[in-house]
mmCIF file of C-alpha atoms in Angstrom:
data_model
loop_
_atom_site.group_PDB
_atom_site.id
_atom_site.type_symbol
_atom_site.label_atom_id
_atom_site.label_comp_id
_atom_site.label_asym_id
_atom_site.label_seq_id
_atom_site.Cartn_x
_atom_site.Cartn_y
_atom_site.Cartn_z
ATOM 1 C CA MET A 1 82.017 32.854 46.546
ATOM 2 C CA ASN A 2 80.368 30.142 48.713
ATOM 3 C CA LYS A 3 82.320 27.474 46.881
ATOM 4 C CA PHE A 4 85.536 29.305 47.568
ATOM 5 C CA ILE A 5 84.751 29.526 51.204
ATOM 6 C CA LYS A 6 83.834 25.968 51.602
ATOM 7 C CA SER A 7 87.148 25.038 49.819
ATOM 8 C CA ILE A 8 89.014 27.203 52.281
ATOM 9 C CA ILE A 9 87.535 25.460 55.258
ATOM 10 C CA PRO A 10 89.422 22.098 55.015
ATOM 11 C CA ILE A 11 92.778 23.884 54.424
ATOM 12 C CA LEU A 12 92.268 26.133 57.418
ATOM 13 C CA LEU A 13 91.373 23.271 59.699
ATOM 14 C CA VAL A 14 94.444 21.390 58.655
ATOM 15 C CA ILE A 15 96.743 24.368 59.191
ATOM 16 C CA LEU A 16 95.209 24.925 62.758
ATOM 17 C CA LEU A 17 95.881 21.307 63.684
ATOM 18 C CA VAL A 18 99.437 21.308 62.592
ATOM 19 C CA GLN A 19 100.316 24.970 63.596
ATOM 20 C CA PRO A 20 101.373 25.277 67.377
ATOM 21 C CA ALA A 21 100.547 28.204 69.507
ATOM 22 C CA PHE A 22 103.382 30.702 69.187
ATOM 23 C CA GLY A 23 102.687 33.418 71.771
ATOM 24 C CA PHE A 24 103.648 31.736 75.113
ATOM 25 C CA GLY A 25 106.569 29.956 76.765
ATOM 26 C CA GLY A 26 107.627 26.528 75.158
ATOM 27 C CA MET A 27 106.644 27.482 71.612
ATOM 28 C CA GLY A 28 108.712 26.468 68.643
ATOM 29 C CA THR A 29 110.465 29.426 67.210
ATOM 30 C CA SER A 30 112.345 27.869 64.193
ATOM 31 C CA ASN A 31 109.539 28.899 61.871
ATOM 32 C CA SER A 32 108.651 32.309 63.362
ATOM 33 C CA ASN A 33 110.341 35.578 62.595
ATOM 34 C CA GLU A 34 109.232 39.081 62.781
ATOM 35 C CA SER A 35 109.037 40.844 59.545
ATOM 36 C CA SER A 36 106.956 42.627 56.982
ATOM 37 C CA ILE A 37 105.968 41.303 53.608
ATOM 38 C CA GLN A 38 107.308 43.359 50.695
ATOM 39 C CA PRO A 39 105.236 44.118 47.747
ATOM 40 C CA GLU A 40 106.078 42.354 44.431
ATOM 41 C CA ASP A 41 104.555 44.829 42.053
ATOM 42 C CA LEU A 42 104.890 48.490 43.282
ATOM 43 C CA GLU A 43 103.075 49.833 40.243
ATOM 44 C CA ASN A 44 99.972 48.011 40.730
ATOM 45 C CA VAL A 45 99.327 48.680 44.534
ATOM 46 C CA THR A 46 96.595 50.596 46.352
ATOM 47 C CA GLU A 47 96.197 51.620 49.912
ATOM 48 C CA SER A 48 92.386 51.462 49.861
ATOM 49 C CA ASP A 49 90.910 48.615 51.687
ATOM 50 C CA GLN A 50 87.450 48.820 50.075
ATOM 51 C CA ASP A 51 88.046 45.470 48.313
ATOM 52 C CA ILE A 52 89.447 43.668 51.312
ATOM 53 C CA ALA A 53 86.863 41.102 52.463
ATOM 54 C CA LEU A 54 87.029 38.861 55.637
ATOM 55 C CA LEU A 55 86.166 35.541 54.505
ATOM 56 C CA GLN A 56 86.395 33.681 57.747
ATOM 57 C CA HIS A 57 87.038 34.573 61.249
ATOM 58 C CA LEU A 58 87.836 31.813 63.889
ATOM 59 C CA ILE A 59 87.988 32.506 67.572
ATOM 60 C CA GLU A 60 89.290 29.886 69.897
ATOM 61 C CA VAL A 61 88.568 30.483 73.686
ATOM 62 C CA ASP A 62 90.581 28.227 75.817
ATOM 63 C CA MET A 63 89.564 28.149 79.514
ATOM 64 C CA VAL A 64 92.066 25.380 80.481
ATOM 65 C CA LYS A 65 95.387 26.323 78.948
ATOM 66 C CA LEU A 66 96.091 29.318 81.365
ATOM 67 C CA GLU A 67 93.687 28.304 84.172
ATOM 68 C CA SER A 68 96.428 28.118 86.739
ATOM 69 C CA GLU A 69 97.314 31.774 85.932
ATOM 70 C CA ASN A 70 93.605 32.763 86.277
ATOM 71 C CA GLU A 71 93.577 33.750 82.469
ATOM 72 C CA ILE A 72 91.711 32.861 79.412
ATOM 73 C CA PHE A 73 93.898 32.052 76.391
ATOM 74 C CA VAL A 74 92.443 33.427 72.973
ATOM 75 C CA ARG A 75 93.670 32.661 69.556
ATOM 76 C CA GLU A 76 91.963 34.192 66.539
ATOM 77 C CA THR A 77 92.521 33.174 62.858
ATOM 78 C CA LEU A 78 91.471 35.528 60.059
ATOM 79 C CA ILE A 79 91.250 34.891 56.392
ATOM 80 C CA TYR A 80 91.277 38.176 54.300
ATOM 81 C CA ARG A 81 90.965 38.150 50.539
ATOM 82 C CA ASN A 82 91.678 40.969 48.138
ATOM 83 C CA GLU A 83 88.910 41.012 45.690
ATOM 84 C CA GLY A 84 90.010 44.128 43.779
ATOM 85 C CA THR A 85 91.953 44.504 40.598
ATOM 86 C CA GLU A 86 94.992 45.884 42.292
ATOM 87 C CA ASN A 87 97.269 44.490 44.943
ATOM 88 C CA TYR A 88 96.883 45.919 48.526
ATOM 89 C CA LEU A 89 99.465 47.526 50.610
ATOM 90 C CA GLY A 90 98.145 48.889 53.803
ATOM 91 C CA SER A 91 96.700 48.404 57.273
ATOM 92 C CA LEU A 92 94.649 45.524 58.581
ATOM 93 C CA MET A 93 92.842 45.738 61.908
ATOM 94 C CA SER A 94 90.923 43.670 64.492
ATOM 95 C CA TRP A 95 89.216 44.304 67.846
ATOM 96 C CA ILE A 96 90.456 42.804 71.038
ATOM 97 C CA PRO A 97 88.947 42.839 74.641
ATOM 98 C CA ASP A 98 89.741 45.059 77.425
ATOM 99 C CA GLY A 99 92.757 43.744 79.483
ATOM 100 C CA ALA A 100 94.192 41.735 76.719
ATOM 101 C CA GLU A 101 97.923 40.904 77.397
ATOM 102 C CA GLY A 102 100.783 39.584 75.246
ATOM 103 C CA VAL A 103 99.075 40.488 71.894
ATOM 104 C CA ILE A 104 100.923 38.886 69.104
ATOM 105 C CA VAL A 105 100.028 38.933 65.373
ATOM 106 C CA ALA A 106 101.573 36.479 62.807
ATOM 107 C CA ARG A 107 101.046 35.818 59.061
ATOM 108 C CA VAL A 108 100.663 32.155 58.061
ATOM 109 C CA GLU A 109 101.129 31.149 54.350
ATOM 110 C CA MET A 110 98.247 29.015 53.274
ATOM 111 C CA MET A 111 100.770 26.183 52.072
ATOM 112 C CA VAL A 112 101.927 22.703 53.298
ATOM 113 C CA ASP A 113 104.828 24.180 55.365
ATOM 114 C CA GLY A 114 102.622 26.817 56.868
ATOM 115 C CA SER A 115 105.552 29.232 57.342
ATOM 116 C CA LEU A 116 104.884 31.764 60.089
ATOM 117 C CA ASN A 117 105.990 35.434 60.239
ATOM 118 C CA THR A 118 105.461 37.462 63.382
ATOM 119 C CA LEU A 119 104.210 40.932 62.345
ATOM 120 C CA GLN A 120 104.860 44.295 63.853
ATOM 121 C CA THR A 121 101.629 45.603 65.472
ATOM 122 C CA THR A 122 100.078 48.859 66.731
ATOM 123 C CA LEU A 123 97.647 48.831 69.643
ATOM 124 C CA ASN A 124 95.378 51.753 69.911
ATOM 125 C CA GLY A 125 92.778 51.048 72.715
ATOM 126 C CA ASN A 126 90.932 47.986 71.651
ATOM 127 C CA ILE A 127 92.159 48.091 68.088
ATOM 128 C CA VAL A 128 95.235 46.135 67.153
ATOM 129 C CA SER A 129 96.521 46.824 63.629
ATOM 130 C CA TRP A 130 99.238 45.735 61.291
ATOM 131 C CA ASN A 131 100.554 46.549 57.809
ATOM 132 C CA ASP A 132 100.790 43.895 55.096
ATOM 133 C CA PHE A 133 100.742 43.252 51.282
ATOM 134 C CA MET A 134 97.939 41.146 49.704
ATOM 135 C CA LYS A 135 97.876 40.109 46.148
ATOM 136 C CA SER A 136 94.898 40.656 43.965
ATOM 137 C CA ASN A 137 92.449 37.661 43.994
ATOM 138 C CA ASP A 138 95.143 35.373 45.327
ATOM 139 C CA PRO A 139 93.769 31.740 45.240
ATOM 140 C CA LEU A 140 95.638 31.064 48.581
ATOM 141 C CA PRO A 141 95.328 34.200 50.744
ATOM 142 C CA PRO A 142 97.272 34.273 53.812
ATOM 143 C CA LEU A 143 96.023 33.557 57.289
ATOM 144 C CA TYR A 144 96.468 36.092 60.195
ATOM 145 C CA ILE A 145 96.702 34.736 63.697
ATOM 146 C CA ILE A 146 96.176 36.950 66.807
ATOM 147 C CA GLU A 147 97.040 35.504 70.158
ATOM 148 C CA TYR A 148 96.455 37.016 73.570
ATOM 149 C CA SER A 149 95.148 36.436 77.089
ATOM 150 C CA VAL A 150 92.513 38.126 79.187
ATOM 151 C CA PRO A 151 91.923 37.993 82.821
ATOM 152 C CA ALA A 152 89.428 35.328 83.867
ATOM 153 C CA GLU A 153 87.214 37.278 86.254
ATOM 154 C CA GLN A 154 84.666 35.297 88.100
ATOM 155 C CA THR A 155 81.196 36.455 89.280
ATOM 156 C CA GLY A 156 78.557 34.806 91.294
ATOM 157 C CA THR A 157 78.087 32.934 94.423
ATOM 158 C CA ILE A 158 76.028 29.738 93.831
ATOM 159 C CA THR A 159 77.650 29.443 90.268
ATOM 160 C CA LYS A 160 81.040 30.841 89.211
ATOM 161 C CA SER A 161 80.689 32.580 85.808
ATOM 162 C CA GLN A 162 83.391 33.853 83.451
ATOM 163 C CA VAL A 163 82.559 35.848 80.340
ATOM 164 C CA PHE A 164 84.538 36.509 77.185
ATOM 165 C CA ASN A 165 83.362 39.264 74.901
ATOM 166 C CA LYS A 166 84.151 39.770 71.287
ATOM 167 C CA ILE A 167 83.175 42.729 69.216
ATOM 168 C CA PHE A 168 83.592 42.344 65.263
ATOM 169 C CA ASN A 169 82.987 46.016 64.596
ATOM 170 C CA TYR A 170 82.134 45.866 60.922
ATOM 171 C CA PRO A 171 81.872 47.744 58.660
ATOM 172 C CA ALA A 172 84.086 50.081 60.607
ATOM 173 C CA LEU A 173 87.179 47.647 60.544
ATOM 174 C CA THR A 174 86.256 45.369 57.740
ATOM 175 C CA LYS A 175 83.334 44.061 55.796
ATOM 176 C CA GLN A 176 81.005 41.680 57.256
ATOM 177 C CA PRO A 177 82.583 38.316 57.620
ATOM 178 C CA GLY A 178 81.409 35.496 55.437
ATOM 179 C CA MET A 179 81.685 33.088 58.458
ATOM 180 C CA ILE A 180 82.395 33.170 62.055
ATOM 181 C CA ILE A 181 83.667 29.989 63.893
ATOM 182 C CA LEU A 182 83.902 29.754 67.696
ATOM 183 C CA LYS A 183 85.724 27.045 69.408
ATOM 184 C CA VAL A 184 85.342 26.930 73.220
ATOM 185 C CA ILE A 185 87.744 24.588 75.128
ATOM 186 C CA LYS A 186 85.992 24.202 78.503
ATOM 187 C CA ARG A 187 86.472 22.450 81.741
ATOM 188 C CA GLU A 188 84.393 19.464 82.333
ATOM 189 C CA ALA A 189 81.972 21.082 84.667
ATOM 190 C CA ASP A 190 81.460 24.115 82.482
ATOM 191 C CA SER A 191 78.093 25.173 80.944
ATOM 192 C CA ILE A 192 78.308 27.422 77.983
ATOM 193 C CA TYR A 193 75.935 30.205 76.992
ATOM 194 C CA VAL A 194 76.481 32.335 73.901
ATOM 195 C CA THR A 195 74.547 35.517 73.447
ATOM 196 C CA ASP A 196 74.711 38.438 70.976
ATOM 197 C CA GLU A 197 74.973 42.219 71.622
ATOM 198 C CA ASN A 198 71.302 42.383 72.540
ATOM 199 C CA GLY A 199 71.486 39.481 75.152
ATOM 200 C CA ASN A 200 69.631 37.040 72.759
ATOM 201 C CA SER A 201 70.907 33.456 72.725
ATOM 202 C CA ILE A 202 72.746 32.408 69.504
ATOM 203 C CA SER A 203 74.014 28.966 70.755
ATOM 204 C CA ALA A 204 71.457 27.034 68.728
ATOM 205 C CA SER A 205 71.896 29.007 65.435
ATOM 206 C CA GLY A 206 75.631 27.983 65.593
ATOM 207 C CA ASN A 207 74.721 24.288 65.270
ATOM 208 C CA PRO A 208 77.073 23.422 68.247
ATOM 209 C CA MET A 209 79.331 20.334 67.788
ATOM 210 C CA TYR A 210 80.712 18.696 70.953
ATOM 211 C CA GLU A 211 84.280 17.186 70.755
ATOM 212 C CA ASP A 212 85.984 14.569 72.779
ATOM 213 C CA ASP A 213 88.306 17.129 74.355
ATOM 214 C CA ASN A 214 85.605 18.959 76.138
ATOM 215 C CA SER A 215 85.464 21.476 73.336
ATOM 216 C CA VAL A 216 82.349 22.833 71.465
ATOM 217 C CA LEU A 217 82.403 24.275 67.988
ATOM 218 C CA TYR A 218 79.949 26.845 66.765
ATOM 219 C CA ARG A 219 79.684 28.211 63.142
ATOM 220 C CA TRP A 220 77.498 31.012 61.704
ATOM 221 C CA GLU A 221 77.545 31.812 57.999
ATOM 222 C CA ARG A 222 76.817 35.561 57.151
ATOM 223 C CA PRO A 223 76.166 36.232 60.842
ATOM 224 C CA GLY A 224 73.732 39.113 61.667
ATOM 225 C CA PHE A 225 75.204 39.917 65.016
ATOM 226 C CA LYS A 226 78.226 42.262 65.458
ATOM 227 C CA GLU A 227 79.213 41.000 68.990
ATOM 228 C CA PHE A 228 79.070 37.855 70.974
ATOM 229 C CA ASN A 229 79.509 37.015 74.710
ATOM 230 C CA VAL A 230 80.571 33.551 75.793
ATOM 231 C CA GLU A 231 79.669 32.805 79.358
ATOM 232 C CA LEU A 232 81.015 29.790 81.031
ATOM 233 C CA SER A 233 79.586 28.909 84.495
ATOM 234 C CA GLN A 234 80.211 25.961 86.941
ATOM 235 C CA PRO A 235 78.562 25.247 90.264
ATOM 236 C CA VAL A 236 80.588 26.389 93.342
ATOM 237 C CA VAL A 237 78.749 23.909 95.701
ATOM 238 C CA THR A 238 78.625 20.373 94.726
ATOM 239 C CA THR A 239 75.640 17.979 95.543
ATOM 240 C CA ALA A 240 77.643 16.457 98.424
ATOM 241 C CA LYS A 241 78.625 19.840 99.969
ATOM 242 C CA ALA A 242 75.052 21.088 99.497
ATOM 243 C CA THR A 243 73.774 18.129 101.480
ATOM 244 C CA SER A 244 76.388 18.704 104.257
ATOM 245 C CA TYR A 245 75.132 22.314 104.511
ATOM 246 C CA ALA A 246 71.465 21.641 104.195
ATOM 247 C CA ILE A 247 71.097 19.074 106.965
ATOM 248 C CA PRO A 248 72.382 21.222 109.903
ATOM 249 C CA GLY A 249 70.252 24.082 108.551
ATOM 250 C CA ILE A 250 67.077 22.014 108.577
ATOM 251 C CA ILE A 251 67.749 20.993 112.104
ATOM 252 C CA ILE A 252 68.226 24.456 113.281
ATOM 253 C CA LEU A 253 64.970 25.584 111.419
ATOM 254 C CA LEU A 254 63.108 22.751 113.083
ATOM 255 C CA VAL A 255 64.337 23.641 116.621
ATOM 256 C CA ILE A 256 63.411 27.279 116.188
ATOM 257 C CA SER A 257 59.998 26.603 114.707
ATOM 258 C CA TYR A 258 58.966 23.755 116.886
ATOM 259 C CA PRO A 259 57.196 25.845 119.554
ATOM 260 C CA PHE A 260 54.935 27.525 117.001
ATOM 261 C CA LEU A 261 54.234 24.223 115.129
ATOM 262 C CA ARG A 262 53.322 22.422 118.463
ATOM 263 C CA LYS A 263 50.933 25.120 119.319
ATOM 264 C CA LYS A 264 49.196 24.935 115.975
ATOM 265 C CA SER A 265 49.138 21.205 115.557
ATOM 266 C CA GLU A 266 47.001 19.103 117.988
ATOM 267 C CA LYS A 267 48.310 16.001 116.289
ATOM 268 C CA LEU A 268 51.881 16.868 117.200
ATOM 269 C CA ARG A 269 50.898 17.666 120.871
ATOM 270 C CA ASN A 270 49.307 14.241 121.153
ATOM 271 C CA ILE A 271 52.372 12.554 119.901
ATOM 272 C CA GLU A 272 54.454 14.453 122.187
ATOM 273 C CA HIS A 273 52.210 13.426 125.088
ATOM 274 C CA ARG A 274 52.463 9.787 124.140
ATOM 275 C CA ILE A 275 56.131 10.017 124.041
ATOM 276 C CA THR A 276 56.315 11.658 127.450
ATOM 277 C CA GLU A 277 54.009 8.988 129.112
ATOM 278 C CA ASN A 278 56.097 6.092 127.511
ATOM 279 C CA LEU A 279 59.291 7.561 128.868
ATOM 280 C CA LYS A 280 57.756 7.988 132.306
ATOM 281 C CA SER A 281 56.456 4.375 132.389
ATOM 282 C CA GLU A 282 59.773 3.070 131.223
ATOM 283 C CA ALA A 283 61.624 5.096 133.930
ATOM 284 C CA GLU A 284 59.288 3.613 136.729
ATOM 285 C CA PRO A 285 60.361 0.217 138.402
ATOM 286 C CA GLU A 286 58.000 -2.627 137.540
ATOM 287 C CA GLU A 287 57.268 -3.350 141.094
ATOM 288 C CA TYR A 288 55.976 0.127 141.618
ATOM 289 C CA GLU A 289 52.170 0.311 142.262
ATOM 290 C CA PRO A 290 50.984 3.844 142.540
ATOM 291 C CA GLU A 291 47.500 2.833 144.002
ATOM 292 C CA GLU A 292 48.969 0.911 146.918
ATOM 293 C CA LEU A 293 51.574 3.570 147.511
ATOM 294 C CA VAL A 294 48.900 6.261 147.571
ATOM 295 C CA GLU A 295 46.778 4.174 149.938
ATOM 296 C CA ASN A 296 49.398 3.379 152.390
ATOM 297 C CA SER A 297 51.094 6.837 152.319
ATOM 298 C CA PRO A 298 49.833 9.156 155.004
ATOM 299 C CA ILE A 299 48.034 12.240 153.434
ATOM 300 C CA GLU A 300 48.936 15.529 154.752
ATOM 301 C CA ILE A 301 45.898 17.572 155.661
ATOM 302 C CA ASP A 302 45.905 21.034 154.114
ATOM 303 C CA SER A 303 45.835 23.615 156.923
ATOM 304 C CA GLY A 304 43.452 25.628 155.014
ATOM 305 C CA LEU A 305 40.956 22.768 154.898
ATOM 306 C CA SER A 306 40.763 21.993 158.685
ATOM 307 C CA GLY A 307 37.635 23.148 160.385
ATOM 308 C CA LYS A 308 35.448 23.177 157.199
ATOM 309 C CA SER A 309 32.096 21.564 156.952
ATOM 310 C CA LYS A 310 31.237 18.724 154.576
ATOM 311 C CA TYR A 311 29.408 21.087 152.343
ATOM 312 C CA GLU A 312 32.416 23.406 152.165
ATOM 313 C CA LEU A 313 34.605 20.423 151.336
ATOM 314 C CA GLU A 314 32.310 19.164 148.544
ATOM 315 C CA THR A 315 32.185 22.707 147.022
ATOM 316 C CA GLU A 316 36.079 22.945 147.368
ATOM 317 C CA LYS A 317 36.295 19.566 145.717
ATOM 318 C CA HIS A 318 34.329 20.622 142.704
ATOM 319 C CA GLU A 319 36.276 23.773 142.246
ATOM 320 C CA ILE A 320 39.605 21.753 142.132
ATOM 321 C CA GLN A 321 38.152 19.311 139.698
ATOM 322 C CA SER A 322 37.101 22.227 137.452
ATOM 323 C CA LYS A 323 40.669 23.517 137.700
ATOM 324 C CA ILE A 324 42.120 20.252 136.776
ATOM 325 C CA SER A 325 39.781 20.132 133.627
ATOM 326 C CA THR A 326 40.820 23.683 132.624
ATOM 327 C CA LEU A 327 44.456 22.667 133.195
ATOM 328 C CA GLU A 328 44.217 19.648 130.840
ATOM 329 C CA ASN A 329 42.620 21.950 127.989
ATOM 330 C CA ASP A 330 45.238 24.535 128.377
ATOM 331 C CA TYR A 331 47.968 21.983 128.157
ATOM 332 C CA ALA A 332 46.424 20.271 125.134
ATOM 333 C CA SER A 333 46.124 23.722 123.451
ATOM 334 C CA GLY A 334 50.000 24.225 123.934
ATOM 335 C CA ASP A 335 49.502 27.168 126.328
ATOM 336 C CA LEU A 336 51.525 25.478 129.122
ATOM 337 C CA LEU A 337 55.064 24.160 129.293
ATOM 338 C CA ASP A 338 55.370 20.552 130.547
ATOM 339 C CA GLU A 339 57.020 21.743 133.818
ATOM 340 C CA GLU A 340 53.996 24.084 134.509
ATOM 341 C CA TYR A 341 51.628 21.454 133.666
ATOM 342 C CA GLU A 342 53.123 18.918 135.983
ATOM 343 C CA GLU A 343 53.451 21.232 138.924
ATOM 344 C CA LEU A 344 49.878 22.417 138.816
ATOM 345 C CA ARG A 345 48.407 19.065 138.256
ATOM 346 C CA ASN A 346 50.314 17.531 141.309
ATOM 347 C CA LYS A 347 49.235 20.569 143.400
ATOM 348 C CA TYR A 348 45.567 20.056 142.531
ATOM 349 C CA ARG A 349 45.558 16.439 142.931
ATOM 350 C CA LYS A 350 47.355 16.558 146.322
ATOM 351 C CA LYS A 351 44.655 19.048 147.530
ATOM 352 C CA ALA A 352 41.858 16.825 146.169
ATOM 353 C CA ASP A 353 43.241 13.667 147.870
ATOM 354 C CA ALA A 354 43.347 15.721 151.154
ATOM 355 C CA ILE A 355 39.729 16.687 150.759
ATOM 356 C CA ASN A 356 38.719 13.126 149.901
ATOM 357 C CA SER A 357 40.479 11.795 152.996
ATOM 358 C CA MET A 358 38.646 14.359 155.301
ATOM 359 C CA LEU A 359 35.411 13.415 153.667
ATOM 360 C CA ASN A 360 35.989 9.802 154.173
ATOM 361 C CA GLN A 361 36.806 10.350 158.015
ATOM 362 C CA GLU A 362 33.393 12.044 158.562
#
């Protein structure tokens, strides 16, 4: 059996390369006609499918062909073989996903010309079936091709994902396939994840082969799974877009969190203070001499100080110095805004200068 399957593979691949898709607009129709194969030996025919084996099942999932129509194009190729002693005349079946549209089944003779005959089908839920005749132990059994499309539904926000689900449903429909081949034709940015019915990854066990046309080929011999899910995902936000979104967000975050950071970080407050002092010094004219201006400017005597004794003035002076010290500590701790700090400091210094002036006059 293994030798037979291996000999079939090259023939199958050659036919797939030369046989065009037949289910959509623009296809060639000269070698396609809807018909049913007539049995050659009516006396040696059975309707029992117990000897019908599925040697090989190829599923092609094309994400590019119908991308503009937001659909996934699927083409399945099945090789059945009648291993019984009688010819078979009866129904063959396969499972197709929900939402499948434009379902077409055709029989391709495994010969050089690869003549193609479209078959009449019956669709019952997810099961597509067709009747055909198969010779007993035919060395060149026919290929059956099923074509359809399914909606390419996208999920996710950071990445957009599309999932194709395939159920093999054996032994209900057929015996366990000898080999399953999956070909995924993807977009350049797509990542592929293949899992079984239990959510376990089966990508590595399929020995993926990456082709030049952005396609990936998987192959499983005597597979243990009865279903696979092909998930293709691509990032919605590129690196450039992410950067353009991140920079304004970082700026907004810094603006909102700055008061809290300033209060907690003495180093940050010191840096801010140095920057403020530098800006003030740059804004002042070079000829400006604060000491001379202070000496030459008349000092206004606070009305609350007049009439006080020298002792009372000295006491008042010490209280103001204590207030200035407390003010500096509060500002360094971030408890005061710059405007409040400047206003109180000027007020205290003005009063201290008035006291000093009165003490110097005595």
